[in-house]
mmCIF file of C-alpha atoms in Angstrom:
data_model
loop_
_atom_site.group_PDB
_atom_site.id
_atom_site.type_symbol
_atom_site.label_atom_id
_atom_site.label_comp_id
_atom_site.label_asym_id
_atom_site.label_seq_id
_atom_site.Cartn_x
_atom_site.Cartn_y
_atom_site.Cartn_z
ATOM 1 C CA GLU E 14 182.790 60.102 104.303
ATOM 2 C CA PRO E 15 184.137 57.755 106.975
ATOM 3 C CA GLU E 16 181.633 56.726 109.588
ATOM 4 C CA VAL E 17 181.226 54.686 112.738
ATOM 5 C CA THR E 18 179.210 51.547 112.147
ATOM 6 C CA GLN E 19 177.344 49.538 114.751
ATOM 7 C CA THR E 20 175.819 46.091 114.647
ATOM 8 C CA PRO E 21 173.215 44.905 115.180
ATOM 9 C CA SER E 22 170.766 47.766 114.783
ATOM 10 C CA HIS E 23 168.316 46.044 117.113
ATOM 11 C CA GLN E 24 168.960 43.291 119.628
ATOM 12 C CA VAL E 25 166.326 41.564 121.715
ATOM 13 C CA THR E 26 167.550 39.430 124.576
ATOM 14 C CA GLN E 27 166.163 37.680 127.601
ATOM 15 C CA MET E 28 166.940 38.978 131.054
ATOM 16 C CA GLY E 29 170.088 37.362 132.420
ATOM 17 C CA GLN E 30 171.607 36.699 129.012
ATOM 18 C CA GLU E 31 174.899 38.106 127.841
ATOM 19 C CA VAL E 32 174.951 40.495 124.908
ATOM 20 C CA ILE E 33 177.789 41.904 122.855
ATOM 21 C CA LEU E 34 177.289 45.105 120.945
ATOM 22 C CA ARG E 35 179.729 45.729 118.160
ATOM 23 C CA CYS E 36 181.215 48.876 116.731
ATOM 24 C CA VAL E 37 183.718 49.663 114.017
ATOM 25 C CA PRO E 38 185.216 53.099 114.752
ATOM 26 C CA ILE E 39 186.683 55.359 112.101
ATOM 27 C CA SER E 40 189.992 53.842 111.128
ATOM 28 C CA ASN E 41 192.441 56.589 112.168
ATOM 29 C CA HIS E 42 190.669 57.393 115.431
ATOM 30 C CA LEU E 43 192.260 56.436 118.719
ATOM 31 C CA TYR E 44 189.604 57.338 121.303
ATOM 32 C CA PHE E 45 186.494 55.194 121.563
ATOM 33 C CA TYR E 46 183.363 55.657 123.594
ATOM 34 C CA TRP E 47 180.089 54.046 124.511
ATOM 35 C CA TYR E 48 177.018 56.067 125.412
ATOM 36 C CA ARG E 49 173.476 54.966 126.055
ATOM 37 C CA GLN E 50 170.062 56.575 125.924
ATOM 38 C CA ILE E 51 167.171 55.092 127.835
ATOM 39 C CA LEU E 52 163.916 55.959 126.101
ATOM 40 C CA GLY E 53 162.878 59.491 126.924
ATOM 41 C CA GLN E 54 166.052 60.252 128.854
ATOM 42 C CA LYS E 55 169.416 61.869 128.213
ATOM 43 C CA VAL E 56 172.260 60.386 126.255
ATOM 44 C CA GLU E 57 174.610 59.233 129.023
ATOM 45 C CA PHE E 58 178.323 58.535 128.941
ATOM 46 C CA LEU E 59 179.314 54.972 129.811
ATOM 47 C CA VAL E 60 182.998 54.558 129.077
ATOM 48 C CA SER E 61 185.940 55.874 127.102
ATOM 49 C CA PHE E 62 188.803 53.742 125.832
ATOM 50 C CA TYR E 63 192.258 54.709 124.683
ATOM 51 C CA ASN E 64 195.475 52.821 124.112
ATOM 52 C CA ASN E 65 193.804 49.493 124.860
ATOM 53 C CA GLU E 66 192.507 50.458 128.247
ATOM 54 C CA ILE E 67 189.597 52.240 129.840
ATOM 55 C CA SER E 68 190.439 55.904 130.329
ATOM 56 C CA GLU E 69 187.242 56.856 132.118
ATOM 57 C CA LYS E 70 183.989 55.204 133.106
ATOM 58 C CA SER E 71 180.761 56.388 134.628
ATOM 59 C CA GLU E 72 179.029 54.951 137.663
ATOM 60 C CA ILE E 73 176.620 53.236 135.273
ATOM 61 C CA PHE E 74 179.515 51.141 133.951
ATOM 62 C CA ASP E 75 179.599 48.549 136.707
ATOM 63 C CA ASP E 76 181.039 45.039 136.779
ATOM 64 C CA GLN E 77 178.342 43.804 134.427
ATOM 65 C CA PHE E 78 179.840 45.866 131.631
ATOM 66 C CA SER E 79 183.108 45.396 129.815
ATOM 67 C CA VAL E 80 184.710 46.745 126.674
ATOM 68 C CA GLU E 81 187.249 45.232 124.384
ATOM 69 C CA ARG E 82 189.104 45.941 121.202
ATOM 70 C CA PRO E 83 189.572 42.365 120.050
ATOM 71 C CA ASP E 84 191.294 43.263 116.806
ATOM 72 C CA GLY E 85 192.419 46.313 114.886
ATOM 73 C CA SER E 86 188.969 47.376 113.822
ATOM 74 C CA ASN E 87 186.238 46.318 116.257
ATOM 75 C CA PHE E 88 185.288 47.833 119.593
ATOM 76 C CA THR E 89 182.760 45.877 121.641
ATOM 77 C CA LEU E 90 180.562 46.444 124.644
ATOM 78 C CA LYS E 91 179.588 43.353 126.610
ATOM 79 C CA ILE E 92 176.829 43.180 129.160
ATOM 80 C CA ARG E 93 177.261 39.963 131.115
ATOM 81 C CA SER E 94 173.839 39.445 132.618
ATOM 82 C CA THR E 95 171.299 41.821 131.186
ATOM 83 C CA LYS E 96 168.617 43.442 133.293
ATOM 84 C CA LEU E 97 165.357 44.998 132.187
ATOM 85 C CA GLU E 98 166.780 48.437 132.929
ATOM 86 C CA ASP E 99 169.586 47.866 130.418
ATOM 87 C CA SER E 100 167.037 48.355 127.650
ATOM 88 C CA ALA E 101 168.257 51.436 125.804
ATOM 89 C CA MET E 102 169.834 52.745 122.640
ATOM 90 C CA TYR E 103 173.584 52.240 122.809
ATOM 91 C CA PHE E 104 175.796 54.574 120.803
ATOM 92 C CA CYS E 105 179.414 54.002 119.937
ATOM 93 C CA ALA E 106 181.624 56.976 119.108
ATOM 94 C CA SER E 107 185.223 57.619 118.170
ATOM 95 C CA SER E 108 187.505 60.628 117.948
ATOM 96 C CA GLU E 109 190.987 61.639 116.972
ATOM 97 C CA ILE E 110 193.632 62.579 119.472
ATOM 98 C CA SER E 111 194.186 66.065 118.117
ATOM 99 C CA ARG E 112 193.094 69.400 119.547
ATOM 100 C CA ASN E 113 189.639 70.767 118.849
ATOM 101 C CA THR E 114 188.251 67.491 117.702
ATOM 102 C CA GLU E 115 184.782 66.072 118.047
ATOM 103 C CA ALA E 116 183.300 62.636 118.516
ATOM 104 C CA PHE E 117 181.727 60.831 115.576
ATOM 105 C CA PHE E 118 178.776 58.639 116.456
ATOM 106 C CA GLY E 119 177.339 55.459 115.060
ATOM 107 C CA GLN E 120 173.620 55.044 114.426
ATOM 108 C CA GLY E 121 173.132 53.087 117.595
ATOM 109 C CA THR E 122 171.996 49.626 118.678
ATOM 110 C CA ARG E 123 168.580 49.393 120.241
ATOM 111 C CA LEU E 124 168.789 46.806 123.022
ATOM 112 C CA THR E 125 165.531 45.404 124.329
ATOM 113 C CA VAL E 126 165.697 43.160 127.374
ATOM 114 C CA VAL E 127 162.582 41.058 127.944
ATOM 115 C CA ALA D 4 179.898 68.021 137.507
ATOM 116 C CA GLN D 5 178.605 69.276 134.231
ATOM 117 C CA SER D 6 174.932 69.376 133.321
ATOM 118 C CA VAL D 7 173.071 70.500 130.224
ATOM 119 C CA SER D 8 169.484 71.690 130.031
ATOM 120 C CA GLN D 9 167.358 71.784 126.925
ATOM 121 C CA HIS D 10 164.070 73.306 127.899
ATOM 122 C CA ASN D 11 162.179 72.627 124.682
ATOM 123 C CA HIS D 12 161.245 68.955 124.546
ATOM 124 C CA HIS D 13 159.166 69.088 121.377
ATOM 125 C CA VAL D 14 158.968 71.985 118.962
ATOM 126 C CA ILE D 15 156.548 72.075 116.051
ATOM 127 C CA LEU D 16 157.048 74.666 113.335
ATOM 128 C CA SER D 17 155.834 75.347 109.837
ATOM 129 C CA GLU D 18 158.271 75.455 106.968
ATOM 130 C CA ALA D 19 160.060 78.800 106.600
ATOM 131 C CA ALA D 20 159.570 79.647 110.268
ATOM 132 C CA SER D 21 162.567 80.726 112.301
ATOM 133 C CA LEU D 22 163.996 78.366 114.861
ATOM 134 C CA GLU D 23 165.712 78.835 118.171
ATOM 135 C CA LEU D 24 166.416 75.914 120.477
ATOM 136 C CA GLY D 25 167.648 76.685 123.941
ATOM 137 C CA CYS D 26 170.655 75.116 125.631
ATOM 138 C CA ASN D 27 172.070 76.034 129.013
ATOM 139 C CA TYR D 28 174.929 74.342 130.763
ATOM 140 C CA SER D 29 176.275 74.258 134.251
ATOM 141 C CA TYR D 30 180.013 73.978 134.792
ATOM 142 C CA GLY D 31 182.564 76.085 136.569
ATOM 143 C CA GLY D 32 185.395 75.685 134.114
ATOM 144 C CA THR D 33 186.046 76.066 130.415
ATOM 145 C CA VAL D 34 183.893 74.004 128.096
ATOM 146 C CA ASN D 35 183.628 72.974 124.494
ATOM 147 C CA LEU D 36 180.076 73.134 123.160
ATOM 148 C CA PHE D 37 178.364 71.048 120.511
ATOM 149 C CA TRP D 38 175.056 70.603 118.773
ATOM 150 C CA TYR D 39 174.323 67.186 117.347
ATOM 151 C CA VAL D 40 171.355 66.191 115.204
ATOM 152 C CA GLN D 41 169.812 62.785 114.755
ATOM 153 C CA TYR D 42 167.605 62.299 111.737
ATOM 154 C CA PRO D 43 165.152 59.404 111.967
ATOM 155 C CA GLY D 44 166.997 56.108 111.791
ATOM 156 C CA GLN D 45 170.395 57.708 111.426
ATOM 157 C CA HIS D 46 173.459 58.361 113.576
ATOM 158 C CA LEU D 47 174.149 61.391 115.691
ATOM 159 C CA GLN D 48 175.709 63.942 113.373
ATOM 160 C CA LEU D 49 177.619 67.058 114.375
ATOM 161 C CA LEU D 50 175.874 70.297 113.376
ATOM 162 C CA LEU D 51 178.385 72.696 114.837
ATOM 163 C CA LYS D 52 180.897 73.124 117.610
ATOM 164 C CA TYR D 53 182.481 75.865 119.675
ATOM 165 C CA PHE D 54 185.959 75.604 121.125
ATOM 166 C CA SER D 55 187.146 79.207 121.291
ATOM 167 C CA GLY D 56 187.145 82.483 119.381
ATOM 168 C CA ASP D 57 184.105 84.029 117.747
ATOM 169 C CA PRO D 58 181.115 83.121 119.918
ATOM 170 C CA LEU D 59 178.844 83.015 116.873
ATOM 171 C CA VAL D 60 179.409 79.677 115.238
ATOM 172 C CA LYS D 61 178.103 78.623 111.864
ATOM 173 C CA GLY D 62 177.476 74.992 111.105
ATOM 174 C CA ILE D 63 176.091 72.805 108.383
ATOM 175 C CA LYS D 64 172.674 73.105 106.759
ATOM 176 C CA GLY D 65 172.314 76.797 107.624
ATOM 177 C CA PHE D 66 172.405 76.358 111.397
ATOM 178 C CA GLU D 67 174.247 78.674 113.747
ATOM 179 C CA ALA D 68 174.683 78.972 117.483
ATOM 180 C CA GLU D 69 175.811 81.704 119.804
ATOM 181 C CA PHE D 70 177.850 81.113 122.928
ATOM 182 C CA ILE D 71 176.932 83.611 125.625
ATOM 183 C CA LYS D 72 179.323 82.935 128.449
ATOM 184 C CA SER D 73 177.563 85.194 130.954
ATOM 185 C CA LYS D 74 174.335 83.239 130.454
ATOM 186 C CA PHE D 75 175.960 79.810 130.167
ATOM 187 C CA SER D 76 173.981 79.394 126.984
ATOM 188 C CA PHE D 77 174.576 78.003 123.513
ATOM 189 C CA ASN D 78 171.292 78.383 121.646
ATOM 190 C CA LEU D 79 170.828 76.920 118.200
ATOM 191 C CA ARG D 80 169.208 79.021 115.484
ATOM 192 C CA LYS D 81 168.108 78.762 111.904
ATOM 193 C CA PRO D 82 166.360 81.632 110.126
ATOM 194 C CA SER D 83 164.121 79.484 107.922
ATOM 195 C CA VAL D 84 163.505 75.800 108.595
ATOM 196 C CA GLN D 85 162.716 73.125 106.048
ATOM 197 C CA TRP D 86 160.736 69.911 106.308
ATOM 198 C CA SER D 87 164.036 68.020 106.110
ATOM 199 C CA ASP D 88 165.108 69.588 109.433
ATOM 200 C CA THR D 89 162.689 67.284 111.233
ATOM 201 C CA ALA D 90 164.942 65.475 113.687
ATOM 202 C CA GLU D 91 166.111 65.250 117.293
ATOM 203 C CA TYR D 92 168.624 67.906 118.338
ATOM 204 C CA PHE D 93 171.087 67.431 121.169
ATOM 205 C CA CYS D 94 173.223 70.011 122.900
ATOM 206 C CA ALA D 95 176.397 68.679 124.524
ATOM 207 C CA VAL D 96 179.427 69.945 126.392
ATOM 208 C CA ASN D 97 182.772 68.610 127.444
ATOM 209 C CA GLU D 98 185.607 69.918 129.518
ATOM 210 C CA ALA D 99 188.150 72.011 127.687
ATOM 211 C CA GLY D 100 191.646 73.176 128.384
ATOM 212 C CA TRP D 101 194.940 71.487 129.113
ATOM 213 C CA PRO D 102 195.487 68.573 129.241
ATOM 214 C CA ASN D 103 192.250 67.836 127.400
ATOM 215 C CA PHE D 104 192.182 67.946 123.651
ATOM 216 C CA GLY D 105 188.478 67.600 123.054
ATOM 217 C CA ASN D 106 188.526 63.909 123.787
ATOM 218 C CA GLU D 107 186.738 64.318 127.056
ATOM 219 C CA LYS D 108 183.401 62.627 127.604
ATOM 220 C CA LEU D 109 180.348 64.516 126.453
ATOM 221 C CA THR D 110 177.517 65.543 128.714
ATOM 222 C CA PHE D 111 174.271 65.729 126.768
ATOM 223 C CA GLY D 112 170.999 67.495 127.218
ATOM 224 C CA THR D 113 167.743 65.556 126.978
ATOM 225 C CA GLY D 114 167.273 66.538 123.356
ATOM 226 C CA THR D 115 164.633 68.523 121.504
ATOM 227 C CA ARG D 116 162.399 66.854 118.969
ATOM 228 C CA LEU D 117 161.765 69.204 116.078
ATOM 229 C CA THR D 118 158.820 68.561 113.793
ATOM 230 C CA ILE D 119 158.466 70.694 110.682
ATOM 231 C CA ILE D 120 155.047 70.810 109.079
ATOM 232 C CA PRO D 121 155.131 71.226 105.301
#
């Protein structure tokens, strides 16, 4: 069964450092998403991406965040200067562009900012 | 804006017990409804979904959910749980209807941790 894969599974970084979280969506999917879950809180939408551009972003997704599809398979989330409050589980997801579809999620990257 | 409430934060049951996890949403328009499950160390996996039609939806692993529009609810049920159902369960909604095709962002509840005691 095709699946969304994310690397790394756990990333520890120092405050102020840049991190890149990587995702490989399901190959025939055209919509890509990033969500995050701070420990003990809800899974929150960050950004959606379609046709090589952001289609929607939340207020969490400020100038410190960026997304990119650098090649035909990867979808990345970059945090330029990490803050302690960026510590969370980050989930990548992808979906088709057909009706009545659902998002398929990766297993997440746990980001710890120290 | 949409919001989703899951009132049960942690549920502990014995094997073979019946399960019902509550989910209520707040939104004025038409929604698609989902239940996702996350087993320890694994990805979020779709259990079931509702887009339209029969409000009683059957999903994988013996789970079902009923959409009650008048109550803005989409509760998850299973008649007899197993130890392997131990996981975190998330209810989610997104906006339905033209021009959306189900690609809209999901709004999640806080999740319910289910622990099944053998």
